[in-house]
mmCIF file of C-alpha atoms in Angstrom:
data_model
loop_
_atom_site.group_PDB
_atom_site.id
_atom_site.type_symbol
_atom_site.label_atom_id
_atom_site.label_comp_id
_atom_site.label_asym_id
_atom_site.label_seq_id
_atom_site.Cartn_x
_atom_site.Cartn_y
_atom_site.Cartn_z
ATOM 1 C CA MET A 160 -136.107 33.040 134.886
ATOM 2 C CA ALA A 161 -133.381 34.703 136.759
ATOM 3 C CA ARG A 162 -130.123 34.106 135.673
ATOM 4 C CA PRO A 163 -128.249 31.710 139.319
ATOM 5 C CA ARG A 164 -125.643 33.649 140.716
ATOM 6 C CA LYS A 165 -122.244 33.420 140.902
ATOM 7 C CA PRO A 166 -120.863 33.154 143.567
ATOM 8 C CA LEU A 167 -118.953 36.707 145.533
ATOM 9 C CA LEU A 168 -115.266 36.657 144.521
ATOM 10 C CA SER A 169 -113.318 36.898 147.829
ATOM 11 C CA THR A 170 -110.372 36.416 149.767
ATOM 12 C CA ASP A 171 -110.902 33.156 151.675
ATOM 13 C CA ARG A 172 -112.526 31.535 147.678
ATOM 14 C CA ILE A 173 -109.313 32.890 145.439
ATOM 15 C CA VAL A 174 -106.758 31.576 148.248
ATOM 16 C CA GLU A 175 -108.334 28.710 147.868
ATOM 17 C CA THR A 176 -109.254 27.751 144.109
ATOM 18 C CA ALA A 177 -104.909 28.672 144.479
ATOM 19 C CA ARG A 178 -104.220 26.660 146.308
ATOM 20 C CA ALA A 179 -106.278 23.498 144.698
ATOM 21 C CA LEU A 180 -104.925 24.696 141.308
ATOM 22 C CA VAL A 181 -101.143 24.202 143.794
ATOM 23 C CA ASP A 182 -101.687 21.106 144.665
ATOM 24 C CA ALA A 183 -102.567 19.945 141.181
ATOM 25 C CA GLU A 184 -99.575 21.130 138.904
ATOM 26 C CA GLY A 185 -97.364 22.933 141.125
ATOM 27 C CA LEU A 186 -96.457 27.354 141.572
ATOM 28 C CA ALA A 187 -95.664 27.824 137.819
ATOM 29 C CA ALA A 188 -99.454 26.905 136.904
ATOM 30 C CA VAL A 189 -99.886 30.109 139.588
ATOM 31 C CA SER A 190 -101.374 33.198 137.860
ATOM 32 C CA THR A 191 -103.844 36.449 137.948
ATOM 33 C CA ARG A 192 -104.901 35.239 134.083
ATOM 34 C CA ARG A 193 -105.168 31.378 134.879
ATOM 35 C CA LEU A 194 -106.489 32.112 138.442
ATOM 36 C CA ALA A 195 -109.186 34.418 136.602
ATOM 37 C CA ALA A 196 -110.446 31.979 134.233
ATOM 38 C CA GLU A 197 -110.519 28.968 137.372
ATOM 39 C CA LEU A 198 -112.954 31.218 139.220
ATOM 40 C CA GLY A 199 -114.987 32.662 135.738
ATOM 41 C CA VAL A 200 -113.802 36.504 136.270
ATOM 42 C CA SER A 201 -112.188 38.964 134.811
ATOM 43 C CA GLY A 202 -108.152 39.014 135.746
ATOM 44 C CA PRO A 203 -108.203 43.073 137.243
ATOM 45 C CA SER A 204 -111.025 42.324 140.057
ATOM 46 C CA LEU A 205 -108.399 39.992 141.571
ATOM 47 C CA TYR A 206 -106.807 42.480 142.155
ATOM 48 C CA ASN A 207 -109.003 43.955 144.591
ATOM 49 C CA HIS A 208 -107.393 41.393 146.703
ATOM 50 C CA PHE A 209 -104.271 40.767 145.661
ATOM 51 C CA ARG A 210 -101.454 42.731 143.598
ATOM 52 C CA THR A 211 -99.218 39.686 142.920
ATOM 53 C CA LYS A 212 -98.856 36.425 142.235
ATOM 54 C CA ASP A 213 -96.178 36.185 144.784
ATOM 55 C CA GLN A 214 -98.543 37.886 147.261
ATOM 56 C CA ILE A 215 -101.224 35.470 146.446
ATOM 57 C CA LEU A 216 -98.338 32.273 147.155
ATOM 58 C CA GLU A 217 -98.075 33.993 150.659
ATOM 59 C CA ALA A 218 -101.131 33.177 151.445
ATOM 60 C CA VAL A 219 -101.387 29.897 149.911
ATOM 61 C CA ALA A 220 -98.847 29.195 151.789
ATOM 62 C CA ASP A 221 -100.611 30.187 155.500
ATOM 63 C CA SER A 222 -103.392 28.530 154.622
ATOM 64 C CA VAL A 223 -101.474 25.928 155.128
ATOM 65 C CA SER A 224 -99.826 26.658 158.346
ATOM 66 C CA ALA A 225 -103.525 27.949 159.764
ATOM 67 C CA LEU A 226 -104.383 23.273 159.478
ATOM 68 C CA VAL A 227 -101.069 22.587 161.682
ATOM 69 C CA ASP A 228 -102.420 21.573 164.788
ATOM 70 C CA LEU A 229 -100.988 24.567 168.042
ATOM 71 C CA SER A 230 -103.288 22.361 171.212
ATOM 72 C CA MET A 231 -101.227 20.285 172.077
ATOM 73 C CA PHE A 232 -98.705 23.718 173.300
ATOM 74 C CA GLU A 233 -102.325 24.490 175.244
ATOM 75 C CA ASP A 234 -103.404 21.577 176.809
ATOM 76 C CA GLY A 235 -100.707 20.860 179.607
ATOM 77 C CA ARG A 236 -98.762 18.329 177.071
ATOM 78 C CA ASP A 237 -95.315 18.886 178.336
ATOM 79 C CA TRP A 238 -92.404 20.150 176.123
ATOM 80 C CA ARG A 239 -91.607 16.899 174.329
ATOM 81 C CA THR A 240 -94.913 14.856 173.661
ATOM 82 C CA ALA A 241 -96.034 18.586 172.558
ATOM 83 C CA LEU A 242 -93.003 18.890 170.245
ATOM 84 C CA HIS A 243 -93.492 15.469 169.112
ATOM 85 C CA ASP A 244 -97.185 15.839 168.882
ATOM 86 C CA TRP A 245 -97.884 18.670 166.720
ATOM 87 C CA ALA A 246 -94.108 18.209 164.527
ATOM 88 C CA VAL A 247 -96.851 14.423 163.295
ATOM 89 C CA SER A 248 -99.693 17.683 162.861
ATOM 90 C CA TYR A 249 -97.404 19.920 160.666
ATOM 91 C CA ARG A 250 -95.721 16.422 158.623
ATOM 92 C CA ALA A 251 -99.621 16.386 157.870
ATOM 93 C CA ALA A 252 -100.275 19.640 156.890
ATOM 94 C CA LEU A 253 -97.196 19.829 154.310
ATOM 95 C CA ARG A 254 -97.597 16.395 153.184
ATOM 96 C CA ASP A 255 -101.037 17.319 151.938
ATOM 97 C CA HIS A 256 -99.706 20.342 150.314
ATOM 98 C CA PRO A 257 -96.059 19.261 149.117
ATOM 99 C CA ASN A 258 -96.306 21.706 146.245
ATOM 100 C CA ILE A 259 -96.012 24.406 148.453
ATOM 101 C CA VAL A 260 -93.346 23.534 150.502
ATOM 102 C CA PRO A 261 -91.225 25.850 148.789
ATOM 103 C CA VAL A 262 -92.747 28.941 149.819
ATOM 104 C CA LEU A 263 -93.076 27.931 153.510
ATOM 105 C CA ALA A 264 -90.098 26.911 153.448
ATOM 106 C CA ARG A 265 -88.732 31.067 153.439
ATOM 107 C CA GLY A 266 -89.938 30.738 156.678
ATOM 108 C CA PRO A 267 -93.192 33.090 158.174
ATOM 109 C CA GLY A 268 -92.649 36.726 156.873
ATOM 110 C CA ARG A 269 -95.805 38.577 157.323
ATOM 111 C CA ARG A 270 -98.029 35.480 157.119
ATOM 112 C CA PRO A 271 -100.537 35.388 160.206
ATOM 113 C CA ALA A 272 -100.698 31.560 160.298
ATOM 114 C CA GLY A 273 -97.258 31.233 159.941
ATOM 115 C CA LEU A 274 -96.525 33.897 163.066
ATOM 116 C CA ARG A 275 -98.864 32.301 165.011
ATOM 117 C CA LEU A 276 -97.144 28.810 164.772
ATOM 118 C CA ALA A 277 -93.674 30.430 165.369
ATOM 119 C CA ASP A 278 -94.868 31.431 168.247
ATOM 120 C CA ALA A 279 -96.553 29.165 169.514
ATOM 121 C CA VAL A 280 -93.299 26.918 169.640
ATOM 122 C CA PHE A 281 -90.506 29.178 171.474
ATOM 123 C CA GLY A 282 -93.162 30.593 173.539
ATOM 124 C CA ALA A 283 -93.595 26.704 174.824
ATOM 125 C CA MET A 284 -90.575 25.700 174.936
ATOM 126 C CA VAL A 285 -89.224 29.225 177.039
ATOM 127 C CA ASP A 286 -92.049 28.142 178.955
ATOM 128 C CA SER A 287 -91.704 25.063 180.108
ATOM 129 C CA GLY A 288 -87.678 26.142 180.839
ATOM 130 C CA TRP A 289 -85.342 26.305 177.836
ATOM 131 C CA PRO A 290 -83.611 29.366 177.560
ATOM 132 C CA PRO A 291 -84.268 31.616 174.873
ATOM 133 C CA ALA A 292 -81.661 31.072 172.555
ATOM 134 C CA GLN A 293 -82.226 27.164 172.740
ATOM 135 C CA ALA A 294 -85.785 27.742 172.392
ATOM 136 C CA THR A 295 -85.363 29.589 169.176
ATOM 137 C CA SER A 296 -82.863 27.255 167.981
ATOM 138 C CA ILE A 297 -84.972 24.564 168.574
ATOM 139 C CA GLY A 298 -87.353 25.502 166.263
ATOM 140 C CA ALA A 299 -85.263 26.676 163.791
ATOM 141 C CA LEU A 300 -84.251 22.591 163.801
ATOM 142 C CA MET A 301 -87.584 21.357 163.639
ATOM 143 C CA ARG A 302 -88.394 23.080 161.228
ATOM 144 C CA TYR A 303 -85.717 21.953 158.983
ATOM 145 C CA PHE A 304 -86.098 18.620 159.804
ATOM 146 C CA ILE A 305 -89.526 18.828 158.599
ATOM 147 C CA MET A 306 -89.809 20.674 156.340
ATOM 148 C CA GLY A 307 -87.076 18.475 154.333
ATOM 149 C CA SER A 308 -89.197 15.512 155.358
ATOM 150 C CA ALA A 309 -91.699 16.820 153.089
ATOM 151 C CA LEU A 310 -89.416 18.150 150.109
ATOM 152 C CA GLY A 311 -89.028 14.434 149.157
ATOM 153 C CA SER A 312 -89.682 11.021 149.279
ATOM 154 C CA PHE A 313 -86.425 8.761 149.823
ATOM 155 C CA ALA A 314 -88.205 5.775 148.778
ATOM 156 C CA GLY A 315 -89.634 7.058 145.961
ATOM 157 C CA GLY A 316 -86.809 8.362 144.553
ATOM 158 C CA PHE A 317 -85.063 5.270 144.200
ATOM 159 C CA VAL A 318 -87.418 3.101 140.187
ATOM 160 C CA ASP A 319 -88.809 -0.312 140.673
ATOM 161 C CA ASP A 320 -86.077 -1.203 138.136
ATOM 162 C CA GLU A 321 -83.878 -4.224 139.392
ATOM 163 C CA SER A 322 -81.485 -3.427 136.290
ATOM 164 C CA ALA A 323 -80.962 -0.615 137.074
ATOM 165 C CA TYR A 324 -78.960 -1.761 140.244
ATOM 166 C CA ASP A 325 -76.485 -4.135 138.666
ATOM 167 C CA PRO A 326 -75.073 -5.607 141.984
ATOM 168 C CA ALA A 327 -71.525 -4.898 140.158
ATOM 169 C CA ASP A 328 -71.688 -1.378 140.444
ATOM 170 C CA TYR A 329 -74.182 -1.339 143.606
ATOM 171 C CA PRO A 330 -73.384 -4.653 145.849
ATOM 172 C CA HIS A 331 -75.742 -3.276 148.929
ATOM 173 C CA LEU A 332 -78.348 -1.931 146.351
ATOM 174 C CA GLY A 333 -80.302 -5.333 145.694
ATOM 175 C CA GLN A 334 -83.521 -5.251 147.011
ATOM 176 C CA ALA A 335 -83.453 -0.639 145.592
ATOM 177 C CA HIS A 336 -86.315 -1.334 143.236
ATOM 178 C CA LEU A 337 -88.298 -2.828 145.869
ATOM 179 C CA LEU A 338 -88.336 0.777 147.963
ATOM 180 C CA ALA A 339 -90.819 2.696 145.649
ATOM 181 C CA GLU A 340 -93.429 -0.252 146.374
ATOM 182 C CA GLN A 341 -93.311 1.324 150.070
ATOM 183 C CA GLN A 342 -92.556 4.641 149.908
ATOM 184 C CA GLU A 343 -95.161 5.251 152.133
ATOM 185 C CA LYS A 344 -94.621 3.153 155.553
ATOM 186 C CA ILE A 345 -90.593 3.767 155.182
ATOM 187 C CA ASP A 346 -90.867 7.597 154.720
ATOM 188 C CA GLU A 347 -93.510 7.046 158.241
ATOM 189 C CA ARG A 348 -90.694 5.416 159.727
ATOM 190 C CA ALA A 349 -88.034 6.925 158.703
ATOM 191 C CA PHE A 350 -90.096 10.160 160.341
ATOM 192 C CA GLU A 351 -90.437 9.045 163.099
ATOM 193 C CA ALA A 352 -87.432 7.380 163.884
ATOM 194 C CA GLY A 353 -85.715 11.006 162.535
ATOM 195 C CA LEU A 354 -87.491 12.884 165.110
ATOM 196 C CA ARG A 355 -87.975 9.979 168.789
ATOM 197 C CA ALA A 356 -83.844 10.362 168.111
ATOM 198 C CA LEU A 357 -83.524 14.954 167.730
ATOM 199 C CA LEU A 358 -86.231 14.357 170.883
ATOM 200 C CA ASP A 359 -84.070 12.575 172.916
ATOM 201 C CA GLY A 360 -81.190 14.536 171.734
ATOM 202 C CA LEU A 361 -82.705 17.323 173.563
ATOM 203 C CA ALA A 362 -84.019 15.262 176.823
ATOM 204 C CA VAL A 363 -80.794 14.921 177.227
ATOM 205 C CA GLN A 364 -79.764 19.033 177.096
ATOM 206 C CA TYR A 365 -82.870 18.799 179.213
ATOM 207 C CA THR A 366 -81.696 17.475 181.601
ATOM 208 C CA GLY A 367 -78.389 19.123 182.119
ATOM 209 C CA LEU A 368 -79.834 22.622 182.331
ATOM 210 C CA VAL A 369 -82.519 20.913 185.262
ATOM 211 C CA ARG A 370 -79.059 19.765 187.187
ATOM 212 C CA GLU A 371 -77.851 23.132 186.554
ATOM 213 C CA SER A 372 -79.999 25.149 187.700
#
């Protein structure tokens, strides 16, 4: 009986395996030796696709950027609605793959999906009437906000031990031990509140631009 064939080694298969490893164990878990073992191949065979660990992590980061929906910039939605819907999609991708956020936070570099994302946001803002310099700033501030929200949980940062919040020292944190159990709800509400406030501020600026033009 013939031996079952091993799946062919491909760039996509390496990236998918590396992404699963980053998701499960963090960036430090990725090495060519570990990946080769996970893939059932010899270490040198990976070098036909990636020369270094950094190149693999860059590819993993770009695969997460590729999960972000960009259709809202092409289907006629107004700039504010498009930014809102894009931010929600972007945050969802980062929430599902939080361990890769430090790599994404470096900026798009030469990553194709990351550059397409930046191009879509900038182009949509300019097409909506924002001057290029302000369109650049909007892309930057949105990225700061979304990345920041994905780097950690506010609610999850409080321990669920009531004794940690002695009212003599922290008179306003009497309910802080309850935050962790409502982590997702609190973090989602905070993200939406912050996003709405950010877009409200941009809308005021945009109204001023329209009046001046």
